[in-house]
Coordinates of C-alpha atoms in Angstrom, one line a residue:
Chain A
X1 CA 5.3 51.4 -107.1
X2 CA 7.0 53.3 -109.7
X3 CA 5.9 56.9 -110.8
X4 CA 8.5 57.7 -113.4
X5 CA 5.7 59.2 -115.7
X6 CA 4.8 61.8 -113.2
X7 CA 5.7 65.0 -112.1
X8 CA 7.6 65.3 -108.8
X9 CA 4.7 66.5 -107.0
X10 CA 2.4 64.4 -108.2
X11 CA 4.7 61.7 -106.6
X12 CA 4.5 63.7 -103.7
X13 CA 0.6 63.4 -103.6
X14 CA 0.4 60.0 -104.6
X15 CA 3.0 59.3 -101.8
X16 CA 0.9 61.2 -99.5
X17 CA -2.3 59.6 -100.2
X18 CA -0.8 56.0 -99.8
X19 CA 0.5 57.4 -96.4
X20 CA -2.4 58.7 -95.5
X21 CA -4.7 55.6 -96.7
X22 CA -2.3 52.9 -94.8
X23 CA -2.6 55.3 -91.9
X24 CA -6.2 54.8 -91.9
X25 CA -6.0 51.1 -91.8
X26 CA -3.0 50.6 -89.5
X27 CA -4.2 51.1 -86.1
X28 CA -2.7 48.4 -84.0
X29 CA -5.4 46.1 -82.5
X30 CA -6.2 45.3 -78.8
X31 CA -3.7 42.6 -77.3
X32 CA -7.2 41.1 -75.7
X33 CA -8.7 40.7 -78.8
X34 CA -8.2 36.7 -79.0
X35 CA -9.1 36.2 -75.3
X36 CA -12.3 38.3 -76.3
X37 CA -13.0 35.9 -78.9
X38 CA -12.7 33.0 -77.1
X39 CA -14.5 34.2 -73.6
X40 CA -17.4 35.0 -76.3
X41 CA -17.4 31.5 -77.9
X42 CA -17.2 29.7 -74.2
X43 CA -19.6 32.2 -73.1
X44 CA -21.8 30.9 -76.0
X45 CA -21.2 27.1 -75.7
X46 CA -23.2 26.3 -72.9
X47 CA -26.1 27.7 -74.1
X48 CA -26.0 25.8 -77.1
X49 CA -25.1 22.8 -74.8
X50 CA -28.5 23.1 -72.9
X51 CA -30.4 23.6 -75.7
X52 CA -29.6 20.5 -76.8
X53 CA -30.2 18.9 -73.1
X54 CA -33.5 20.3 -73.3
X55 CA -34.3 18.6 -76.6
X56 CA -33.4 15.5 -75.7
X57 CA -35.3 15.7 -72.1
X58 CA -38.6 17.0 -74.1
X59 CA -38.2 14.3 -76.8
X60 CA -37.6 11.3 -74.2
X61 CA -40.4 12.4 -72.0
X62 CA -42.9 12.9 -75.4
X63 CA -41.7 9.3 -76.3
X64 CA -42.7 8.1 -73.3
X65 CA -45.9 9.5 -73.4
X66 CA -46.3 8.8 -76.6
X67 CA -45.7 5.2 -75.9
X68 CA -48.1 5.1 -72.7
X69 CA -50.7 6.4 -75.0
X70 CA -50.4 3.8 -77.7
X71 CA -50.4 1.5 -75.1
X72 CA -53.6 2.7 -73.7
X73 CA -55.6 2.7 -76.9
X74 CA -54.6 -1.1 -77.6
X75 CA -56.3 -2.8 -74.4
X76 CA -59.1 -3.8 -74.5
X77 CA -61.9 -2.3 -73.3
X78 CA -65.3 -3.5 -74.9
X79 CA -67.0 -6.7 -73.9
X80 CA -67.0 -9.6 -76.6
X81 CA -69.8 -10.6 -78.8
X82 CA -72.2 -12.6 -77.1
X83 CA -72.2 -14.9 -80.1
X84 CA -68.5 -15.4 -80.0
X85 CA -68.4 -16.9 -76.6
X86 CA -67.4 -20.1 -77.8
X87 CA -65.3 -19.4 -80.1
X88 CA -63.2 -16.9 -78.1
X89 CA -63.4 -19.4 -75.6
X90 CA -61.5 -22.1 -78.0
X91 CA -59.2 -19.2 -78.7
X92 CA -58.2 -18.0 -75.3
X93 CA -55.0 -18.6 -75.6
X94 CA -53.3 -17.4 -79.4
X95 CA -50.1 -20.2 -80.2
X96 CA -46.7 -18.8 -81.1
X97 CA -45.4 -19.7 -84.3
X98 CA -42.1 -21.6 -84.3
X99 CA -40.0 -20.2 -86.9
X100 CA -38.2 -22.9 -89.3
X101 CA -34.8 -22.4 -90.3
X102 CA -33.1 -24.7 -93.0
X103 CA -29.3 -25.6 -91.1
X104 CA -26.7 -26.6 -93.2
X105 CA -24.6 -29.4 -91.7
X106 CA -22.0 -28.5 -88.9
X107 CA -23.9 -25.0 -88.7
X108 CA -25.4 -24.5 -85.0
X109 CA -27.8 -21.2 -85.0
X110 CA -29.1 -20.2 -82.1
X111 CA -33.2 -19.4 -82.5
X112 CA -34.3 -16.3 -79.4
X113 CA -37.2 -18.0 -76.9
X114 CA -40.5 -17.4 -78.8
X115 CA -41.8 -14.4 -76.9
X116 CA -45.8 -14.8 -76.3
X117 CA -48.3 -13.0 -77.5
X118 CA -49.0 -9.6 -75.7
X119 CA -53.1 -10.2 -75.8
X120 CA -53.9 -13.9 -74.8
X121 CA -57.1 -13.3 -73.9
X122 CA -57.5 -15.4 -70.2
X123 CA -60.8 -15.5 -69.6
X124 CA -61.4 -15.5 -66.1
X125 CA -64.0 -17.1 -64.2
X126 CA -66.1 -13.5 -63.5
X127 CA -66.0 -12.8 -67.3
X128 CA -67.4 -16.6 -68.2
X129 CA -70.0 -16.0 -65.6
X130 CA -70.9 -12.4 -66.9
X131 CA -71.1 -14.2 -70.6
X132 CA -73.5 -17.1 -68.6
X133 CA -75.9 -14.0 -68.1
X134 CA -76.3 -12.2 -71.5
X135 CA -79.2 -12.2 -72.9
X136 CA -79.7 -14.4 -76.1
X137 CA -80.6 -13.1 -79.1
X138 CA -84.5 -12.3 -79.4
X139 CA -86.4 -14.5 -82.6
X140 CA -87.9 -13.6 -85.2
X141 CA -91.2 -12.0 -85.0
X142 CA -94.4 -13.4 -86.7
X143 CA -95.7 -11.7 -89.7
X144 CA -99.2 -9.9 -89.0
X145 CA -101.4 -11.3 -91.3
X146 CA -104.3 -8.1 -91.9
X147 CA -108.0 -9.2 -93.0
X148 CA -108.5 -6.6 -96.0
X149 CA -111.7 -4.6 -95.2
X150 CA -114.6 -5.5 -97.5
X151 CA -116.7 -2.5 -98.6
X152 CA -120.5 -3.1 -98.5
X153 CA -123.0 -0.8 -100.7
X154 CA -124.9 1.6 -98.5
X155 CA -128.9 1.0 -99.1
X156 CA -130.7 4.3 -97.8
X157 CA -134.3 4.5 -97.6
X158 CA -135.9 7.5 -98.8
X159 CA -136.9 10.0 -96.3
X160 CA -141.0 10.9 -96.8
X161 CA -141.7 14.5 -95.7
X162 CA -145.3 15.4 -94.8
X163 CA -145.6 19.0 -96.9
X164 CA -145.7 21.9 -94.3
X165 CA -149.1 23.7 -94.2
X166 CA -149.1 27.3 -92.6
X167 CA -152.6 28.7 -92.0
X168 CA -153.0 32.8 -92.9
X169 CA -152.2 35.1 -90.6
X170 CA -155.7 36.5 -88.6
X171 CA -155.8 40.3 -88.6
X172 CA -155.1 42.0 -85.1
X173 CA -158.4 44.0 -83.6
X174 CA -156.4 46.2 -80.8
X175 CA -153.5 47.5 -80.2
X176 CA -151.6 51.0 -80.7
X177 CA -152.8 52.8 -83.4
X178 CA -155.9 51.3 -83.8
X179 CA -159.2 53.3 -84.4
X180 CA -161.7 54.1 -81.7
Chain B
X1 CA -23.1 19.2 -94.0
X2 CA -19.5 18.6 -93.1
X3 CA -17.2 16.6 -95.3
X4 CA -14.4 16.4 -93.1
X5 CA -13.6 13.7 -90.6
X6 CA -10.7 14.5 -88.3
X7 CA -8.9 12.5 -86.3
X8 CA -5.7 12.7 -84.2
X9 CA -3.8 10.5 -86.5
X10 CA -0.4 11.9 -86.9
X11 CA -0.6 10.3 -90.2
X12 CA -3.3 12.4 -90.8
X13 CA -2.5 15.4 -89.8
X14 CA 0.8 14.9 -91.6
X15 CA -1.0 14.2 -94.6
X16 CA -3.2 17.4 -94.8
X17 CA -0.1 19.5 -94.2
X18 CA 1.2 17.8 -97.6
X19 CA -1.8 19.0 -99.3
X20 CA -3.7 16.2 -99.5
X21 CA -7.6 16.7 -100.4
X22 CA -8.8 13.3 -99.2
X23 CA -8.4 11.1 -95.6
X24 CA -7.0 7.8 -96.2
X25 CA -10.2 6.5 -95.3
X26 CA -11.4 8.6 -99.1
X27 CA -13.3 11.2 -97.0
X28 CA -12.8 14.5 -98.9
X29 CA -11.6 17.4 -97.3
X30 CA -12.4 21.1 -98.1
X31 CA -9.3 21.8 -100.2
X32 CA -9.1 25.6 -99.0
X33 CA -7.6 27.3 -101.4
X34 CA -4.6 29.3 -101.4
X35 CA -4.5 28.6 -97.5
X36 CA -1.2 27.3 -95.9
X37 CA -0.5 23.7 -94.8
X38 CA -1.0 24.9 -91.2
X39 CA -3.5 27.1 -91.9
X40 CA -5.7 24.0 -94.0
X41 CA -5.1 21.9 -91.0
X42 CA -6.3 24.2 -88.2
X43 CA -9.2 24.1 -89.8
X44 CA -9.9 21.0 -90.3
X45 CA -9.2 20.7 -86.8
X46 CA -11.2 23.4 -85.4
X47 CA -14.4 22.6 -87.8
X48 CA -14.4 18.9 -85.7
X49 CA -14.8 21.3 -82.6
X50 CA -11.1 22.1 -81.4
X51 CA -11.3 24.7 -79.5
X52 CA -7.6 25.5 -79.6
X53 CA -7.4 25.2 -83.2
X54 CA -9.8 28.1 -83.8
X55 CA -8.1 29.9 -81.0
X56 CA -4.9 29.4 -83.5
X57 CA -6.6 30.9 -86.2
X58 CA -7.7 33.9 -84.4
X59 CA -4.1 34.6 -83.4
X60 CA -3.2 34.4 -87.4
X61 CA -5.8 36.3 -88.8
X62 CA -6.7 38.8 -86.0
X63 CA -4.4 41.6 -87.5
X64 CA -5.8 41.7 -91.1
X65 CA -9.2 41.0 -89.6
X66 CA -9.1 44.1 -87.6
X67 CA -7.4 46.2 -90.3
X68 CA -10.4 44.9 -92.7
X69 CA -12.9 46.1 -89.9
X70 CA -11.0 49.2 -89.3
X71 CA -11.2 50.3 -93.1
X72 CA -15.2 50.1 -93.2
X73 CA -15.3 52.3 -89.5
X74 CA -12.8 54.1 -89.3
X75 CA -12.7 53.5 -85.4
X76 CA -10.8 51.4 -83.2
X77 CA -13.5 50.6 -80.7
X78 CA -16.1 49.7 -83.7
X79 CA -13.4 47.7 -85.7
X80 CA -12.6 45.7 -82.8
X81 CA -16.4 44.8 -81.8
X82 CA -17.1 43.8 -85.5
X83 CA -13.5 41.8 -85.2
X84 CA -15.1 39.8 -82.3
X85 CA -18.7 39.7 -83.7
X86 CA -16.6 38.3 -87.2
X87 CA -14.7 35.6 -85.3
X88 CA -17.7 34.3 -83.4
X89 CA -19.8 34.4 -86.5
X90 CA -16.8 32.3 -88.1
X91 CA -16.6 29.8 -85.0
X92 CA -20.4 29.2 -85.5
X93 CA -20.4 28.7 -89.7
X94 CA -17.2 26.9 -90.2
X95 CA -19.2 23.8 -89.9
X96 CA -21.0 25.6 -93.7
X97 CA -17.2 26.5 -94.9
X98 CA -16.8 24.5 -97.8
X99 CA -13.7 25.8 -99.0
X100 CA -14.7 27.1 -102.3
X101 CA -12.3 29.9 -101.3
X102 CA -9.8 30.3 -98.9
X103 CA -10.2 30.6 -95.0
X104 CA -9.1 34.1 -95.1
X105 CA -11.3 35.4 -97.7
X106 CA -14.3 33.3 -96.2
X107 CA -13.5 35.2 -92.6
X108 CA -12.9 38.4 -94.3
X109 CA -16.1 38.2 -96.2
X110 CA -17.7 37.8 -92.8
X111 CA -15.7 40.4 -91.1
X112 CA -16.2 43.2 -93.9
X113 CA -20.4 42.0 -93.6
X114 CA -20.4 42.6 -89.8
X115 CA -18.4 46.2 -90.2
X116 CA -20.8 47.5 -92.9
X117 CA -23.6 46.1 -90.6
X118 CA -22.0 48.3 -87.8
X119 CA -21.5 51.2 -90.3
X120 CA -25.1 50.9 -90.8
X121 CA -26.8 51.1 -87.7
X122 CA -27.6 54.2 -86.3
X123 CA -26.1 52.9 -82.9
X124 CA -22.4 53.8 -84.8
X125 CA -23.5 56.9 -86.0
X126 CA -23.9 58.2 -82.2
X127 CA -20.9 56.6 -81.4
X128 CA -19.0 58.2 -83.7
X129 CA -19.9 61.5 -81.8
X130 CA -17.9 60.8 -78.9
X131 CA -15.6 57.6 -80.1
X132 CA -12.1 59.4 -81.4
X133 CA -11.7 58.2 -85.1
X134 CA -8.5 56.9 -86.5
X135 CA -8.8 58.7 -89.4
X136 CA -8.9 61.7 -87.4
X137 CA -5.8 61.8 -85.8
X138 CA -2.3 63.4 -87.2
X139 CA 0.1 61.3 -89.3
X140 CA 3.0 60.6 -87.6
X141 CA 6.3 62.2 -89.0
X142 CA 8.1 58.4 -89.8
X143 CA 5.1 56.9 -91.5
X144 CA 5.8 59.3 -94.4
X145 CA 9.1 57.4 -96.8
X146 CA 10.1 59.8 -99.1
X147 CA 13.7 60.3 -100.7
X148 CA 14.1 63.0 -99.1
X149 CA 13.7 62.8 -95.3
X150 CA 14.9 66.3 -94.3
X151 CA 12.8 67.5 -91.4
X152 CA 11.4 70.8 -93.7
X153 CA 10.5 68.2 -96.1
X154 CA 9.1 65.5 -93.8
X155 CA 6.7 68.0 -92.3
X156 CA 5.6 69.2 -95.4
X157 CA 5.1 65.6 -96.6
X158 CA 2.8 65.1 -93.5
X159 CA 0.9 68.0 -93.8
X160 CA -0.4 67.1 -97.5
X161 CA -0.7 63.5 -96.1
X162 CA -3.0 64.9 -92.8
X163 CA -4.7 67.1 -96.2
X164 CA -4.7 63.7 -98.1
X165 CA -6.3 61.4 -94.9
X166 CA -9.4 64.6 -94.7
X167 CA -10.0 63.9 -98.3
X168 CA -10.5 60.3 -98.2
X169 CA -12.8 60.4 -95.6
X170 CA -14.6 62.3 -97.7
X171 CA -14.6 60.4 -100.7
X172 CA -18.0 58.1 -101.7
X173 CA -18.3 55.1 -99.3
X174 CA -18.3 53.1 -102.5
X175 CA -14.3 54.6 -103.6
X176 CA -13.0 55.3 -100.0
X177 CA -13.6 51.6 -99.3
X178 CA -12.0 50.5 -102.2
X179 CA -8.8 52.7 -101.9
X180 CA -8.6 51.5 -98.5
X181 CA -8.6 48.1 -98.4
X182 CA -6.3 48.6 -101.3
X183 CA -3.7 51.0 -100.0
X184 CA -3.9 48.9 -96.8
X185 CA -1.6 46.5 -98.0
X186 CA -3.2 43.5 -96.7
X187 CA -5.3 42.8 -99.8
X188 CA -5.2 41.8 -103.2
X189 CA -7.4 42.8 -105.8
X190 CA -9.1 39.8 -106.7
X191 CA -9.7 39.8 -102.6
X192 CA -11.1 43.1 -102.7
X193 CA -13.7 42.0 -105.3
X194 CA -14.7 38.8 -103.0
X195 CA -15.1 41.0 -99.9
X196 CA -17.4 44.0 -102.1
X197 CA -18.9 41.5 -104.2
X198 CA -18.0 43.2 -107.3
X199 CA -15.8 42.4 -110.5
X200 CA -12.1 43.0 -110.2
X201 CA -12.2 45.5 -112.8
X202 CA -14.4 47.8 -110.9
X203 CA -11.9 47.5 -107.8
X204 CA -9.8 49.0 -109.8
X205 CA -11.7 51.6 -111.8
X206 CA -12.7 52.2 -108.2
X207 CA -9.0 52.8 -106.8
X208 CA -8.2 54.5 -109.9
X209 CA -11.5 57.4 -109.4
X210 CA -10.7 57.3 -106.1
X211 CA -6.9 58.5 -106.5
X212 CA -8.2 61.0 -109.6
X213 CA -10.0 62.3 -107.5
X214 CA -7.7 63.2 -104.3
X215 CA -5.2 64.7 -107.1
X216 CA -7.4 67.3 -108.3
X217 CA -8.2 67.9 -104.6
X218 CA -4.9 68.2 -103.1
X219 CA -3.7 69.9 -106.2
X220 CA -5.7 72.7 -105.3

């Protein structure tokens, strides 16, 4: 920094503040300051590491409940229609499609085993028996056939009514009152 | 998101130290500017999760890391907590660094963030009560490098600068941290601007105020 416009003690100042400013900035640091650092980031790691071990342990064990559940909900736990006896019957056991794959010549592929079917639907001896006693299906019922009712025309015979005679009233000879 | 795939390829390795900006495998790599060869490949290194790479880095930037700290608080004891805080902070983000600047800036952006969150809290400010400042204590006779080094003069010299260091402290936050971080030496300008978030030209209207202002003081 040059100062050839200025006065010799505004040198001095200027050369003063600089001092004084790198001064202010120059304190030397602690030798410990990288081990610091890095005791702080170990410190820090395992944390982090068994947050993420935790994750993992809560998401494996909500899969697996999760799975239970699903698995659960899919068995099945209502009895069959009565009227599909026979035809669940036929279809107790479900057949496994075999996939076809076109082979060009000289080319050997190798198909997995067909797994089976997860519901085959065994029906046991109990369950056949249990399906022997349900109760067929009730019939129709007969329509009521209702006479309609037939009005007949009242005949009422005139009432004769014998007129009502009432004889005078006789004047009273004793009693209160009455003259010697 | 991290762009970078590191492996322990010599090839590699060698490869990044020439300044390349992609793996052979076309992976880009965070080009860090204005970083040095070794510098560029410590960190790619130590974003994979080298422990000793980042402990390399700390041992070059600690110095200028502190300093940067040391200019916002003005104590050792505070400068070297935000130092630490600023390194950790680092450690845990570089996976985020995406080299848009260089390593240095990036870690003295973080560094001059944690200080002025230190500066802020009220925790510093009863500190400071019973934590010795820096700035507080006398300028030592051979910091001061004037022509003339008589000792009438050099104690002369220090007493204006002891005059010079109680005016900056109490300058504006806003022009004492500018005059610092650029009387420090460690800085450039256009650094300065990064680390306040303001236009270079302010910087150094900033600097300019700042030292307008300590002449008409110490002319006094």
């Amino acid at each position: 920094m040059t100062f050839s416009t200025q006065s010799p003690d505004e040198v001095d100042v200027n050369l003063a503040i600089n001092t004084a400013a790198r001064h202010m900035t120059s304190a030397p640091h602690s030798p410990e300051l990288r081990a610091r650092v890095m005791s702080r980031i170990d410190a820090a790691q395992p944390r982090w590491h068994w947050g993420w071990r935790l994750a993992m342990a809560g998401g494996a064990i909500g899969a697996v409940a999760l799975t239970t559940a699903v698995m659960w909900h899919e068995q099945p736990t209502s009895a069959p229609s009565v009227l599909d006896v026979a035809s669940s019957a036929a279809a107790a056991v479900i057949p496994v499609a075999t996939p076809e794959v076109l082979t060009a010549p000289g080319v050997t592929i190798i198909v997995p085993m067909p797994q089976p079917a997860r519901q085959t639907f065994a029906v046991s001896a109990a369950e056949l028996e249990w399906r022997a006693r349900a109760v067929p299906a009730l019939a129709e019922p007969n329509a009521l056939h209702v006479a309609p009712l037939e009005h007949t025309e009242l005949m009422v015979t005139p009432i004769d009514i014998a007129p009502l005679t009432v004889p005078p009233l006789v004047a009273m000879t004793t009693g209160a009152g009455g003259s010697k | 998101m991290s762009t970078v795939t590191v492996t322990n390829d010599l090839s590699q390795v060698f490869s990044l130290f020439m300044g390349a900006t992609e793996l052979p495998d076309g992976v880009p790599v965070a080009p860090t500017v204005g970083d040095s060869p070794e510098v560029r490949a410590l960190v790619v290194a130590a974003r994979e999760g080298d422990r000793e790479a980042f402990g390399a880095l700390v041992a070059i930037h600690e110095r200028i890391v502190f300093r940067t700290a040391l200019a916002a608080l003005g104590s050792k004891e505070d400068a070297e907590d935000a130092a630490q805080d600023a390194f950790v902070m680092a450690w845990r983000k570089l996976g985020g660094f995406r080299g848009d600047s260089s390593f240095k800036t990036w870690l003295l952006t973080i560094t001059w963030r944690k200080a002025l969150d230190r500066r802020r809290s009220r925790r510093l400010w009863w500190s400071r009560q019973s934590q010795p400042s820096v700035w507080e204590e006398p300028t030592p006779l051979d910091s001061y490098a004037g022509d003339d080094p008589s000792p009438e003069h050099l104690t002369m010299a220090n007493d204006l600068a002891d005059r010079a260091r109680a005016e900056i402290s109490r300058l504006t936050p806003k022009l004492r941290d500018a005059l610092l971080l650029a009387a420090s030496g460690e800085h450039k300008y256009e650094e300065i601007a990064s680390l306040l978030s303001i236009p270079t030209g302010t910087v150094k209207w900033r600097v300019a105020e700042a030292r307008k202002q300590l002449n008409t003081r110490l002319a006094r």
